[in-house]
Short mmCIF file of C-alpha atoms in Angstrom, two decimals:
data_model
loop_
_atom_site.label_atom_id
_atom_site.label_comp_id
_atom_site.label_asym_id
_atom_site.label_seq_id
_atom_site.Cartn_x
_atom_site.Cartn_y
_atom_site.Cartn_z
CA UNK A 16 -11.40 161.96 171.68
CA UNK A 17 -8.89 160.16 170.04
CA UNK A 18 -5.31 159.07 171.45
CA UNK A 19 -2.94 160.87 168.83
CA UNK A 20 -0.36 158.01 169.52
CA UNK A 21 -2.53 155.28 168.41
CA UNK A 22 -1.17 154.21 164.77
CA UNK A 23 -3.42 153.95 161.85
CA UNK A 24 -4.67 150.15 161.62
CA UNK A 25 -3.84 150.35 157.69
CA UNK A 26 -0.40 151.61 158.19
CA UNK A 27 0.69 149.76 161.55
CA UNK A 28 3.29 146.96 160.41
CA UNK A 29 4.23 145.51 164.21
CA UNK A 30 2.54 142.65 163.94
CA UNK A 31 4.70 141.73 160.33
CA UNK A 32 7.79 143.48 161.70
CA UNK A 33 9.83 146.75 159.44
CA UNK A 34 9.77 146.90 156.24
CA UNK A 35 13.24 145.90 154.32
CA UNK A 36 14.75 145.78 150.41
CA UNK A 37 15.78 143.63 148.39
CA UNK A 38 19.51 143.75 148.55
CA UNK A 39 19.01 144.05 152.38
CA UNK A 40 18.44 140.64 152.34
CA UNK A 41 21.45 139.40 150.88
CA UNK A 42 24.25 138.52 153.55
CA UNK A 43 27.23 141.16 153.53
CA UNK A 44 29.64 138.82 152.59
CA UNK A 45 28.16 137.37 149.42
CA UNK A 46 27.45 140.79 148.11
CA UNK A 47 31.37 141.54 148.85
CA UNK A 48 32.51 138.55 146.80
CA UNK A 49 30.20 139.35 143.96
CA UNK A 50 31.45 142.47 143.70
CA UNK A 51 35.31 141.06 144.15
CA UNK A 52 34.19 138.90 141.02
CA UNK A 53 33.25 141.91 138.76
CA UNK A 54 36.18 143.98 139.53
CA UNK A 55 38.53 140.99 138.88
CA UNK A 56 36.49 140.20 135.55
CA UNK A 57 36.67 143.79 134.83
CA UNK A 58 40.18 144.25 135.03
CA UNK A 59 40.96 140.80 133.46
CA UNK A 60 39.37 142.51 130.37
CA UNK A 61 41.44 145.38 130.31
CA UNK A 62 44.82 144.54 132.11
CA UNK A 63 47.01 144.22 128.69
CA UNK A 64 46.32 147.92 128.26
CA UNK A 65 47.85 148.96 131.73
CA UNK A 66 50.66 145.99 132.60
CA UNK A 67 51.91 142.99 131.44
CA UNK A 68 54.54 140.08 132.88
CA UNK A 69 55.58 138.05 129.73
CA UNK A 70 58.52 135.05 129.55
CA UNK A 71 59.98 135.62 126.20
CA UNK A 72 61.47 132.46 124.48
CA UNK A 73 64.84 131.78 123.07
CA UNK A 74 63.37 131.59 119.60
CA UNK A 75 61.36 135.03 120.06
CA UNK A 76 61.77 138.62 120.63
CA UNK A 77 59.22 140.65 122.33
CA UNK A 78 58.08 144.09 120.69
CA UNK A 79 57.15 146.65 123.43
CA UNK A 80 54.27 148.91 122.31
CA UNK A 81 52.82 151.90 124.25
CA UNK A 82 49.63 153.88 122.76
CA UNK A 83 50.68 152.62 119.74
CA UNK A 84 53.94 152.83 119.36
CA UNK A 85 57.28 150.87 119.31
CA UNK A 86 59.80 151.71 122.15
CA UNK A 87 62.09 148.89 121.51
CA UNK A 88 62.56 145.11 121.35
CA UNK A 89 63.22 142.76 124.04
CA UNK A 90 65.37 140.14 123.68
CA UNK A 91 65.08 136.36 124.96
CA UNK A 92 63.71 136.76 129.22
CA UNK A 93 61.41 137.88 131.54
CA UNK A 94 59.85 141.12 130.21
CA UNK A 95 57.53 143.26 132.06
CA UNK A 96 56.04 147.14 131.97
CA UNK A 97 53.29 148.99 133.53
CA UNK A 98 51.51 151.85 131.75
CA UNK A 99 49.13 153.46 129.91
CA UNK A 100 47.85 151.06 126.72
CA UNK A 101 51.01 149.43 126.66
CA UNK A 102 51.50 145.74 125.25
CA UNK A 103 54.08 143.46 124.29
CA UNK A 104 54.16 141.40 120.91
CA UNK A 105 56.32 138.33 120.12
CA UNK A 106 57.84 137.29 117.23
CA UNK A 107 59.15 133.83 116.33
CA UNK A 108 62.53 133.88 115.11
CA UNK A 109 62.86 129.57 114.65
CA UNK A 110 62.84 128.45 111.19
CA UNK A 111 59.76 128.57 109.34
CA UNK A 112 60.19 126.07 106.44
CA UNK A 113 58.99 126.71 102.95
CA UNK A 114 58.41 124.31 99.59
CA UNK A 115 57.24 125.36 96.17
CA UNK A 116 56.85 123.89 93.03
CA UNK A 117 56.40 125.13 89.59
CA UNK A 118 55.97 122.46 86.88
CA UNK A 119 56.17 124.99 83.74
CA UNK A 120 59.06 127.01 83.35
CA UNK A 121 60.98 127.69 80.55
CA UNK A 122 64.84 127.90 79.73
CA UNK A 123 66.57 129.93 77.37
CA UNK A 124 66.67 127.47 74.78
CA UNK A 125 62.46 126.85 75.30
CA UNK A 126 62.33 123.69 77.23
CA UNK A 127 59.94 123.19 79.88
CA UNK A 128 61.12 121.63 83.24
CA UNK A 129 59.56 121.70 86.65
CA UNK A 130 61.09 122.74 89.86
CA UNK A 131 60.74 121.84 93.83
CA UNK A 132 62.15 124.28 95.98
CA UNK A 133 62.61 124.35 99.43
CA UNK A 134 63.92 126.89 101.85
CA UNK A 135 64.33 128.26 105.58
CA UNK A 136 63.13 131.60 106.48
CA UNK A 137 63.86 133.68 109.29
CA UNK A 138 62.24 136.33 110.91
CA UNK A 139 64.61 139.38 112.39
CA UNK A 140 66.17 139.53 115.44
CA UNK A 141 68.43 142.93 115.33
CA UNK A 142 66.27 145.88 117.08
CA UNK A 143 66.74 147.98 114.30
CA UNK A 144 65.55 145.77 111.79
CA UNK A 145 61.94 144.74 113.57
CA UNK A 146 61.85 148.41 114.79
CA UNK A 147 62.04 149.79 110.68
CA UNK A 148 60.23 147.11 109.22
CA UNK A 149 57.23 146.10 111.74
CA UNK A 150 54.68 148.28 111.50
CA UNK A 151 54.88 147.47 107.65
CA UNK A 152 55.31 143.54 107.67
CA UNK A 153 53.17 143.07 110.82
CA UNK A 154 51.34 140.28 109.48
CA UNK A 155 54.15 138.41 108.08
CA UNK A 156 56.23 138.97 111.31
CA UNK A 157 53.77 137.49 113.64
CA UNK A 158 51.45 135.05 110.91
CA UNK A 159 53.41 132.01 109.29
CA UNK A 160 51.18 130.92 107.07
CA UNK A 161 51.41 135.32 105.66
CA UNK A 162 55.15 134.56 105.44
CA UNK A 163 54.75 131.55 103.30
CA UNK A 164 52.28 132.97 101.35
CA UNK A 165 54.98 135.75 100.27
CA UNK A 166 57.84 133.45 100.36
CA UNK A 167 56.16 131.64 98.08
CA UNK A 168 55.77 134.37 95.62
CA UNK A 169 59.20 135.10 95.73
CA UNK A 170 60.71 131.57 95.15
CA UNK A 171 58.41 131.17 92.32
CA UNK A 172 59.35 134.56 90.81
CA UNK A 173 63.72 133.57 91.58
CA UNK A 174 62.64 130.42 89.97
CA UNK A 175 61.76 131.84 87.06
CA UNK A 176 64.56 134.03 86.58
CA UNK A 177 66.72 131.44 87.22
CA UNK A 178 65.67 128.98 85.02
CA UNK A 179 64.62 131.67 82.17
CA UNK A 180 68.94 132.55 82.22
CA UNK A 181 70.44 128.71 81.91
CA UNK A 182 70.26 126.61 79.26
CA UNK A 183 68.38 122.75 79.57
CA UNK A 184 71.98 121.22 80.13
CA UNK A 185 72.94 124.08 82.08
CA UNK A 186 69.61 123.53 84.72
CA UNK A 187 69.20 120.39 84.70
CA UNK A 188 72.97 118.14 84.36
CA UNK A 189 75.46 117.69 86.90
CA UNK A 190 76.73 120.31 88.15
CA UNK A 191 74.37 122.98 87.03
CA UNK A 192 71.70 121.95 89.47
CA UNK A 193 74.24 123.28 91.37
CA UNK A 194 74.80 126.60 90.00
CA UNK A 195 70.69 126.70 89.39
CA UNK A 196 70.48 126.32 93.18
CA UNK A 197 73.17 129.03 93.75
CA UNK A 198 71.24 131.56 91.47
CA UNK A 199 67.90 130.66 93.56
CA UNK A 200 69.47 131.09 96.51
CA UNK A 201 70.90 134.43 95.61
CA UNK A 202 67.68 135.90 93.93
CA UNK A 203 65.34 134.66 96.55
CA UNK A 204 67.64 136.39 99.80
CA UNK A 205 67.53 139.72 97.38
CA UNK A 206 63.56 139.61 97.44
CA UNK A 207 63.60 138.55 101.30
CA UNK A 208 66.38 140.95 102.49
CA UNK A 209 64.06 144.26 102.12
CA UNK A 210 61.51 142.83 104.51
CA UNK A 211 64.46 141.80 106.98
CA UNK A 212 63.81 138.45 106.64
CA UNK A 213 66.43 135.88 105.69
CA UNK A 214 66.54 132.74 103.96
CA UNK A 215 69.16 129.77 104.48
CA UNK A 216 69.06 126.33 103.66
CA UNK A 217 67.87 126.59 99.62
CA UNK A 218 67.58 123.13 97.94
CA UNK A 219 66.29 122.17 94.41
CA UNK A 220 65.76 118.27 95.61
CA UNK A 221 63.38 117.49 92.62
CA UNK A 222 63.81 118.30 88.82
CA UNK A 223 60.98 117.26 86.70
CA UNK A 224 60.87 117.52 82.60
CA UNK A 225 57.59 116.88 80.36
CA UNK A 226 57.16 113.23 78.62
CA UNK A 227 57.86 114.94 74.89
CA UNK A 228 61.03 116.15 76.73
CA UNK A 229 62.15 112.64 78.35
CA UNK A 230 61.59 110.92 75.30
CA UNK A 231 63.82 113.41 73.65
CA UNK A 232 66.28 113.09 76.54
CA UNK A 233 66.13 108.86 76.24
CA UNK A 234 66.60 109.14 72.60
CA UNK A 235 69.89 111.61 72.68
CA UNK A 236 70.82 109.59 75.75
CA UNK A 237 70.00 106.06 73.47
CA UNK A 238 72.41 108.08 70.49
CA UNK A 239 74.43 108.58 72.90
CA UNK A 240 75.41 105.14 74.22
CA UNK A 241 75.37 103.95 70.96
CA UNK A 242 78.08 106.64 70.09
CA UNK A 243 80.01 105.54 73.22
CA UNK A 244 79.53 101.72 72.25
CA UNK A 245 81.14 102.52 69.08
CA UNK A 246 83.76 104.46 70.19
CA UNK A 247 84.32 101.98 72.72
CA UNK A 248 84.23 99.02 70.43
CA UNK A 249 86.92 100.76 68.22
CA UNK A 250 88.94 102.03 70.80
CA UNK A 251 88.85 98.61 72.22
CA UNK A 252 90.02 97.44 68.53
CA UNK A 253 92.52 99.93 68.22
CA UNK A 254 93.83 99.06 71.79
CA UNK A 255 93.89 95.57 71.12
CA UNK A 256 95.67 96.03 67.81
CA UNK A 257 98.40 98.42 69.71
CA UNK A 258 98.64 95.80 71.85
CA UNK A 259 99.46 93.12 68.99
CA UNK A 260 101.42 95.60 67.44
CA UNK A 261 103.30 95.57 70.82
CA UNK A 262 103.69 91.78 71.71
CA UNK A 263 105.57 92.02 67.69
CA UNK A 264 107.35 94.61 68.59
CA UNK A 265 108.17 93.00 72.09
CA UNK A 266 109.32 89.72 70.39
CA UNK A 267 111.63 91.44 67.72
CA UNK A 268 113.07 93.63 70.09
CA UNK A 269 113.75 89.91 71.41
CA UNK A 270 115.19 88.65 68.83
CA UNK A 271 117.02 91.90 67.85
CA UNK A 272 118.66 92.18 71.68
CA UNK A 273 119.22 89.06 71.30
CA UNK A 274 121.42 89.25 67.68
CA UNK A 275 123.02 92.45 69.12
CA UNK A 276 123.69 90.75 72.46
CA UNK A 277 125.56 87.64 70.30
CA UNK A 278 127.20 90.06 67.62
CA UNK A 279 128.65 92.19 70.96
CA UNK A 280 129.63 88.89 72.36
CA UNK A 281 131.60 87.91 69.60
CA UNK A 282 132.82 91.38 69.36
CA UNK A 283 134.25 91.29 72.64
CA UNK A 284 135.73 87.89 72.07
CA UNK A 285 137.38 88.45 68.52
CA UNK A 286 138.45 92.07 70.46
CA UNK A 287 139.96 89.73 73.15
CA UNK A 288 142.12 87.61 70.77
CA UNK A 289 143.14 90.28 68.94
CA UNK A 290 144.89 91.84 72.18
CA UNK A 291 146.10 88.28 72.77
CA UNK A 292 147.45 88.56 69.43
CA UNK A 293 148.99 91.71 69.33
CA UNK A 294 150.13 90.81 73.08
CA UNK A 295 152.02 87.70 71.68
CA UNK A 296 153.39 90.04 69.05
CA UNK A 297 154.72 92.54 71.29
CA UNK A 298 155.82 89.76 73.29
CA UNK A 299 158.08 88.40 70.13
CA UNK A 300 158.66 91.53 68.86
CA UNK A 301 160.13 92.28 72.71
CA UNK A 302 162.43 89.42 72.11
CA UNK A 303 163.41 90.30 68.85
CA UNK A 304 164.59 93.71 70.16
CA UNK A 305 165.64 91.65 73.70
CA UNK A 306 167.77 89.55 71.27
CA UNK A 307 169.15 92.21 68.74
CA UNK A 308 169.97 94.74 71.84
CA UNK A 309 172.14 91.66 73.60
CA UNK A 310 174.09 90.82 70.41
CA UNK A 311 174.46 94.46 70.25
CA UNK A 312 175.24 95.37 73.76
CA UNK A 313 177.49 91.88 73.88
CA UNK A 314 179.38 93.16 70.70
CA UNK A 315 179.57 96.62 72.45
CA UNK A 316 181.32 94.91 75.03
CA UNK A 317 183.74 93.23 73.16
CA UNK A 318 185.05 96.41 71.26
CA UNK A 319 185.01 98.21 74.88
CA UNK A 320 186.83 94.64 76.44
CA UNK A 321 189.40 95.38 73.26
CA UNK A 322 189.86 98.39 73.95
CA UNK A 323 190.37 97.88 78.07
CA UNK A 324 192.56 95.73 76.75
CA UNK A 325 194.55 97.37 74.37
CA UNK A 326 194.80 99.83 77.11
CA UNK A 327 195.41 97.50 79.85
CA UNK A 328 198.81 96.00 77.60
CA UNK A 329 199.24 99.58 76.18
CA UNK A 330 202.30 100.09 78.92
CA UNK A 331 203.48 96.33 78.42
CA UNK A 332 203.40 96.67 74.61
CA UNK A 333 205.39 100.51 75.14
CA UNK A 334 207.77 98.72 77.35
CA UNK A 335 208.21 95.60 75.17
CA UNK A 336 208.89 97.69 72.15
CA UNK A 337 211.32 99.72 74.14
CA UNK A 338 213.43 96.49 75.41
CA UNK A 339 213.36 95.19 71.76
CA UNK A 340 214.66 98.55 70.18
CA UNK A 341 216.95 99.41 73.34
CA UNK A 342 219.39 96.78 75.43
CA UNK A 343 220.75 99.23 77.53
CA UNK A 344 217.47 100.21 78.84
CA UNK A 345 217.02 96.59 79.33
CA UNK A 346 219.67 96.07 81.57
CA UNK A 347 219.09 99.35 83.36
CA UNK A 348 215.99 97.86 84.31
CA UNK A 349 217.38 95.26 85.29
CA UNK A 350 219.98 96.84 87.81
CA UNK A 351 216.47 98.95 88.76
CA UNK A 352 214.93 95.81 89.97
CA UNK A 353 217.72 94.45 91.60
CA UNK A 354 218.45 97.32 93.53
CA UNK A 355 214.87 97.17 94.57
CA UNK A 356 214.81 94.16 95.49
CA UNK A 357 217.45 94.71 98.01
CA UNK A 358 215.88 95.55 101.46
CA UNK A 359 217.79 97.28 104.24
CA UNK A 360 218.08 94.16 106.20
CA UNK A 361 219.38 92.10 103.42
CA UNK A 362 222.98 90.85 103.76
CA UNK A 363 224.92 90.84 100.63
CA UNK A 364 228.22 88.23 100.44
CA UNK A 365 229.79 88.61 97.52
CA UNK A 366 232.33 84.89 96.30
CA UNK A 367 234.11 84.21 93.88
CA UNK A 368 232.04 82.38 91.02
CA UNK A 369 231.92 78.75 92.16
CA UNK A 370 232.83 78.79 95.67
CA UNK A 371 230.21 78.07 98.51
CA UNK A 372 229.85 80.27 101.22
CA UNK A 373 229.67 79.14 105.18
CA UNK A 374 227.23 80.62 107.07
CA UNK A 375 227.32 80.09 110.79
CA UNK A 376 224.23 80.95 112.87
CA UNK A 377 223.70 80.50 116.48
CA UNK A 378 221.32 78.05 116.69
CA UNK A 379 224.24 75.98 114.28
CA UNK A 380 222.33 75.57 111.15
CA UNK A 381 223.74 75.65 108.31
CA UNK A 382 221.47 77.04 105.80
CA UNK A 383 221.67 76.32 101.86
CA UNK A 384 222.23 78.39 99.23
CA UNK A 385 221.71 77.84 95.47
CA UNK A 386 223.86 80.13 94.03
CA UNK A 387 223.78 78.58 90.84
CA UNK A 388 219.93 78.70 89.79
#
């Protein structure tokens, strides 16, 4: 009878030990680490859908997209977001430097010159502007060589238009490069300004004509200096002759001045001896009248001295005529003066004609007496 514990010899595994699988094999931690790679891998591939954590430069702006769509722009920073599909683009706003050439274009007067052109282009920073204009100029936002490409095209096409408007002289001398540069300039920021890009900096540095045209242009420049040579050389005769003419003129003028200067001279000295002259005369004539006026004024005198005389003697003469005609009043006058001589002190001692009178005085002198004068 057999033992229903005994184990079937094919099936009985104690002497090898239990049966295990494969992955049982493999340590714990190993299989944890493997599995810690996958995930990681996993969600390496597929992180810019959910988050991102992005530095944005000073010369960028970041574009924040989510599912698709634009929710705004970020300026210069740290910019982060978490989310369903979202992502952030960046945009380079530095300069992005341009230079075209076009060797055949024509002027208005059909010449044929050849331009170089260079410029600065800028993408947008304004939020509005990249908002409205991204989704259409993607590839030129965030691709430089897609913005040169179309830069390109339009600086060739404002070249053109330029250049087609302005005459050879007009494009090409002085200052019309500068006014060709201006009309670039102006025609290639209309073109750029739709897509929100701008352009600054617009140079023409290099000008280029064909050899038919630059022999032309040596020729009428050869005329040209020949012309000025000429004109030059005769205005160089003509200026030498003026000056001639001058040093002739100078010299008489000399001479002349000089004659004038002598002639007033002796002007001025015949003027002076005539006043000498005519002051001698007046002088003379002075005297004359001096002379005339004293024999006058002396002859004046004379009647007026006759006359203060006549007056003076007028009473003598009266007087005189009246003694000769009357006696009596002569020897009234006589008594007059007499009695007037006869003062109130006066002692009169009248004698007998021939007798002397004695006069006694205190003192005993006898004075004297003519009585017979």
């Amino acid at each position: 009878m057999k033992n229903p514990n005994a184990q079937n010899p094919k099936t009985d595994s104690s002497s090898f030990g239990p049966r295990r699988s494969f992955f049982s094999l493999i340590p714990g931690w190993l299989i944890g680490s493997i599995i810690a790679v996958v995930v990681i891998a996993v969600l390496a591939g597929i992180s810019r859908s959910f988050w991102y954590f992005e530095v944005i430069e000073n010369d960028q702006v970041g574009v924040r997209i989510e599912a698709g769509e634009i929710q705004g722009v970020v300026q210069p920073g740290i910019a982060y977001d978490f989310g369903l599909f979202v992502d952030l683009v960046k945009i380079t706003t530095s300069a992005v430097a341009i230079t075209v050439d076009d060797p055949e274009l024509i002027t208005i007067d059909k010449q044929r010159i050849g331009l170089e052109v260079t410029a600065d282009v800028f993408r947008p920073r304004e939020a509005d502007i990249v908002i409205s204009n991204y989704s259409r100029y993607r590839n030129i936002y965030l691709n430089d060589e897609s913005l040169q490409q179309r830069m390109t095209a339009f600086t060739l096409q404002a070249m053109k238009v330029c250049v087609g408007d302005k005459k050879f002289d007009e494009a090409v001398i002085g200052s019309g490069r500068d006014d060709l540069r201006a009309c670039i300039d102006d025609e290639l920021g209309g073109l750029a300004e739709p897509l929100g890009l701008e352009v600054r900096n617009v140079a023409v540095p290099q000008i280029s004509i064909s050899p038919e045209v630059q022999a032309g242009l040596d020729a009428i420049v050869q005329s040209r200096l020949a012309t000025e040579k000429a004109k030059q050389d005769a205005e160089k005769a003509k200026q030498e002759a003026i000056a001639q003419q001058a040093v002739e003129e100078g010299r008489i003028r000399v001479e002349q001045s000089k004659l004038q200067e002598e002639a007033r001279q002796q002007a001025i000295l015949q003027d002076i001896k005539r006043q000498q002259l005519e002051a001698e005369l007046a002088v003379i004539e002075q005297e004359k009248i001096n002379t005339q006026v004293q024999l006058e004024l002396i002859a004046l005198q004379q009647k007026v001295a006759d006359q203060q005389a006549l007056v003076d003697i007028a009473k003598e003469l009266a007087l005189a005529e009246l003694y000769r005609n009357s006696p009596a009043f002569v020897s009234l006058q006589i008594a007059l003066a007499n009695s007037a001589a006869i003062k109130d002190t006066d002692k009169l001692i009248f004698t007998p004609d021939g007798v002397f009178p004695n006069l006694i005085f205190s003192n005993g002198t006898l004075p004297t007496f003519n009585v017979n004068p």
